[in-house]
Short mmCIF file of C-alpha atoms in Angstrom, two decimals:
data_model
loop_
_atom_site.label_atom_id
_atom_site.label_comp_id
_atom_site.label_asym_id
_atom_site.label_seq_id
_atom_site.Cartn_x
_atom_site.Cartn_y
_atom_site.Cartn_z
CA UNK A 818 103.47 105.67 107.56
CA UNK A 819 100.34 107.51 108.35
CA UNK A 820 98.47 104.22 108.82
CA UNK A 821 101.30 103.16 111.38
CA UNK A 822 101.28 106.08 113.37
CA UNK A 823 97.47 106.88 113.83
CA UNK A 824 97.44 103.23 114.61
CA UNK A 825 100.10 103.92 117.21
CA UNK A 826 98.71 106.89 119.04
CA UNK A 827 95.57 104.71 118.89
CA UNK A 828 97.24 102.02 121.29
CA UNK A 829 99.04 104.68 122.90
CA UNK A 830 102.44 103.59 121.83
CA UNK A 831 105.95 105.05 120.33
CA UNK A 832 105.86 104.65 116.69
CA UNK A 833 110.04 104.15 116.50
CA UNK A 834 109.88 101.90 119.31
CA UNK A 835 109.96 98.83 116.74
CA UNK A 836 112.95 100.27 114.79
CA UNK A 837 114.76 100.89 118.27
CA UNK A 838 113.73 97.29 119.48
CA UNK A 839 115.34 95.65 116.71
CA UNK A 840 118.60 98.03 116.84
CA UNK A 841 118.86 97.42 120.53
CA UNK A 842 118.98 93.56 119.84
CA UNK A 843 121.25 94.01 117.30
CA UNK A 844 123.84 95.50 119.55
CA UNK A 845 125.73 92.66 119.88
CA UNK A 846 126.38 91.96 116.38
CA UNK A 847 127.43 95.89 115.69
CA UNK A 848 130.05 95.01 118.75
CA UNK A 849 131.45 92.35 117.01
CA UNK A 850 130.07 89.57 120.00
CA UNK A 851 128.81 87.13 118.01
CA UNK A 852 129.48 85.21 114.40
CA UNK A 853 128.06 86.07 111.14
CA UNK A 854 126.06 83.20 111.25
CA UNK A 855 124.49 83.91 114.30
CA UNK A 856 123.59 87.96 113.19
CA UNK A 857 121.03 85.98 110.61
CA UNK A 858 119.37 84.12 113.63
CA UNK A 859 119.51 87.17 115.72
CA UNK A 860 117.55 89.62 112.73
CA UNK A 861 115.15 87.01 112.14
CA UNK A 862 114.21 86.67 116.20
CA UNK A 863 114.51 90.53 116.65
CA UNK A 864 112.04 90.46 113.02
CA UNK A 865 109.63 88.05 114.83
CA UNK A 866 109.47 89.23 117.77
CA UNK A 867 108.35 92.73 116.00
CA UNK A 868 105.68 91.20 114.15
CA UNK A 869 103.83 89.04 117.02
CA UNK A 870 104.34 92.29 119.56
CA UNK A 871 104.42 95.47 117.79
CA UNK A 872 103.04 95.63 114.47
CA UNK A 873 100.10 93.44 113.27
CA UNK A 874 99.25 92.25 109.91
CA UNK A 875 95.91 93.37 110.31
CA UNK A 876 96.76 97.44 110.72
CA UNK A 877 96.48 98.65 107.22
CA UNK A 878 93.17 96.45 106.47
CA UNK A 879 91.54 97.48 109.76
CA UNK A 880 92.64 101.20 108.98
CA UNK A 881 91.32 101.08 105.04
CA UNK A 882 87.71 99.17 106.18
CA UNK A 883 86.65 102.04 108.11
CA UNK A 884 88.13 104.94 105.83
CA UNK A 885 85.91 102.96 102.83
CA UNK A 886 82.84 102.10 104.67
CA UNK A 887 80.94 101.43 101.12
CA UNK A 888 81.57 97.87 100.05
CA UNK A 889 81.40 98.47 96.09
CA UNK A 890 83.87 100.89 96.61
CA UNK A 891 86.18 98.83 98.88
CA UNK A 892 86.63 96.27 95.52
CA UNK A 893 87.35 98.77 93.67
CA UNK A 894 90.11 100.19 95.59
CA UNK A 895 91.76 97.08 96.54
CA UNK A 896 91.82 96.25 92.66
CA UNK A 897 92.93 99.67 91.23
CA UNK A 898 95.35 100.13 94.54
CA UNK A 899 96.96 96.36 93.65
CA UNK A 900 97.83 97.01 89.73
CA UNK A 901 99.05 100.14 90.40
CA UNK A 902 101.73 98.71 93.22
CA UNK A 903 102.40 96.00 90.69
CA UNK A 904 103.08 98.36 87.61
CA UNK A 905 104.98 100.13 90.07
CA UNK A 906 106.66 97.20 91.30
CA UNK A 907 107.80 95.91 87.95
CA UNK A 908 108.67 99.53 86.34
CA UNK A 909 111.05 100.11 89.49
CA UNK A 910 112.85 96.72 89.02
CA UNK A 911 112.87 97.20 84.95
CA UNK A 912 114.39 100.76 85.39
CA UNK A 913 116.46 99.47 88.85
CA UNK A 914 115.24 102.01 90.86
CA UNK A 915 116.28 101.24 94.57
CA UNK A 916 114.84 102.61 97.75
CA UNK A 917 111.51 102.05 98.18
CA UNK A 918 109.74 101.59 100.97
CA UNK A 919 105.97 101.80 102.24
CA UNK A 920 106.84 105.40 103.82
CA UNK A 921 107.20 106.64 100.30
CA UNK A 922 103.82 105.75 99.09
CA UNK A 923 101.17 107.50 98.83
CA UNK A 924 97.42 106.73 97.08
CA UNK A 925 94.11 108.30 96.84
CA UNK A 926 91.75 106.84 98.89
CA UNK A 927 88.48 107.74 96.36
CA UNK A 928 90.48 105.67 93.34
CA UNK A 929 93.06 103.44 94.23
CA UNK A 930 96.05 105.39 92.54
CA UNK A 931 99.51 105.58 94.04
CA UNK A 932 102.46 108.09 93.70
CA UNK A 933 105.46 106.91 95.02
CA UNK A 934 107.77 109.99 95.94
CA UNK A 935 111.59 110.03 95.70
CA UNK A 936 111.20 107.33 92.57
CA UNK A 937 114.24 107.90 90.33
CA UNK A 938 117.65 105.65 90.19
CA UNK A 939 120.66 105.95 92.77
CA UNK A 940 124.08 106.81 90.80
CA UNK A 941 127.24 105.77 92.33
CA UNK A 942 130.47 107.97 92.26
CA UNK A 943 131.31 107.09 88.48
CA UNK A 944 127.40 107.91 87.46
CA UNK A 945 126.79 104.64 87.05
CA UNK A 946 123.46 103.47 88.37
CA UNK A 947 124.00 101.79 91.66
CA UNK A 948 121.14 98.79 92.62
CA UNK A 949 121.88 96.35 95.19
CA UNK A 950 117.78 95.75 95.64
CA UNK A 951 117.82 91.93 98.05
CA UNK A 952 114.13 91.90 97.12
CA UNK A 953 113.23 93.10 93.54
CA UNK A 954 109.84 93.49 94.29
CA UNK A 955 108.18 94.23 97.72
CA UNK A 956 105.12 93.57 99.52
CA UNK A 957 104.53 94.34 102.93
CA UNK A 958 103.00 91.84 105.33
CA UNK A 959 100.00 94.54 106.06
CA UNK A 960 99.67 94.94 102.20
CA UNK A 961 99.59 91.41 101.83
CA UNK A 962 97.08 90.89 104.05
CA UNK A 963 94.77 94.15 102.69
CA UNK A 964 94.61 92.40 99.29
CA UNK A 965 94.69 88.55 100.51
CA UNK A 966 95.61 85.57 98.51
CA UNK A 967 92.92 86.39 95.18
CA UNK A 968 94.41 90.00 95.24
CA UNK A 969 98.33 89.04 95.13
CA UNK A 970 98.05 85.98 93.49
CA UNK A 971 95.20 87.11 90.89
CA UNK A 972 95.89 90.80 90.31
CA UNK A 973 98.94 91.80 91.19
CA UNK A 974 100.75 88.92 88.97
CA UNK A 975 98.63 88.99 86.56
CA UNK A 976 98.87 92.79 86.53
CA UNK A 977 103.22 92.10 86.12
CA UNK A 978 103.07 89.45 83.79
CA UNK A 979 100.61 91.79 81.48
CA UNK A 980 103.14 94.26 81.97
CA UNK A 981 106.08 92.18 81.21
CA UNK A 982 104.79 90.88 78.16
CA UNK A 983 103.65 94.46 77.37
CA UNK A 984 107.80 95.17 77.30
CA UNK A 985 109.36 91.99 75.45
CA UNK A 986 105.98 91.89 72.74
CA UNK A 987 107.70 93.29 69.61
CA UNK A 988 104.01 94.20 67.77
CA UNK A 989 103.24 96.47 71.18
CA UNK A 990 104.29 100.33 70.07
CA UNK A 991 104.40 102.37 73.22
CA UNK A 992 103.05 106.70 72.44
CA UNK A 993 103.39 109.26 74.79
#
């Protein structure tokens, strides 16, 4: 989120504006004015239209290459930054917690580490845990681009299916 908005106020632009683009050309689907079918069609135009105009793929890479001017140190980031969102990732589908979103992540920018706040499970009205997650595990367009094809297809799967087997291995012991 801080990425976003210095980037806006760089460009001299309204940092909602995308959120109240879409909504405004979603109006006629909260009216009722067109089919279900055509609400799809209508999110995924609104969606594109957002991502050629408004917000880049490029803003969180341009944003971390001149916070970590040092080369060496840029690696190292990207790698510790990438198996941390993907031990993240997999530990907030295993335990279903729902919510996330880039807003509520924050790292260190000397090692790579992330916090994500508000992580804990929804409960429904019977206390039963309530995930209805689409997308089990997310990666942003911007993110995607920061750690390019070697650093999602290389580290952060690699980083899950470590993980994974980490879980369903019955020799691993797990101590606090």
């Amino acid at each position: 989120l801080e990425v976003h908005d210095s980037n806006c106020t760089r460009n001299d632009r309204e940092a909602d504006h995308p959120i109240t683009y879409f909504k405004e050309q979603l109006n006629q689907a909260i009216s009722g004015q067109i089919s279900a079918e055509a609400v799809v069609d209508l999110r995924l135009q609104a969606y594109n239209d957002i991502t050629k105009t408004h917000v880049p793929d490029s803003i969180f890479s341009q944003y971390m290459y001149k916070t970590l001017l040092n080369g060496n140190h840029l690696w190292a980031f990207k790698k510790q930054f990438a198996i941390q969102l993907a031990l993240s990732s997999f530990m907030s589908f295993m335990l279903q917690i729902g919510g996330r979103s880039p807003n509520k992540i924050l790292f260190a920018k000397n090692t790579g580490k992330i916090f994500q706040t508000d992580f804990h499970p929804a409960y429904d009205a019977n206390g039963m845990i309530e995930f209805n997650e689409p997308v089990p595990f997310r990666l942003t367009r911007n993110l995607q681009a920061f750690f390019s094809h070697f650093g999602v297809e290389g580290l952060i799967v690699s980083a899950m299916s470590a993980a994974a087997q980490a879980v369903i291995s019955p020799k691993v012991s797990f101590s606090i």
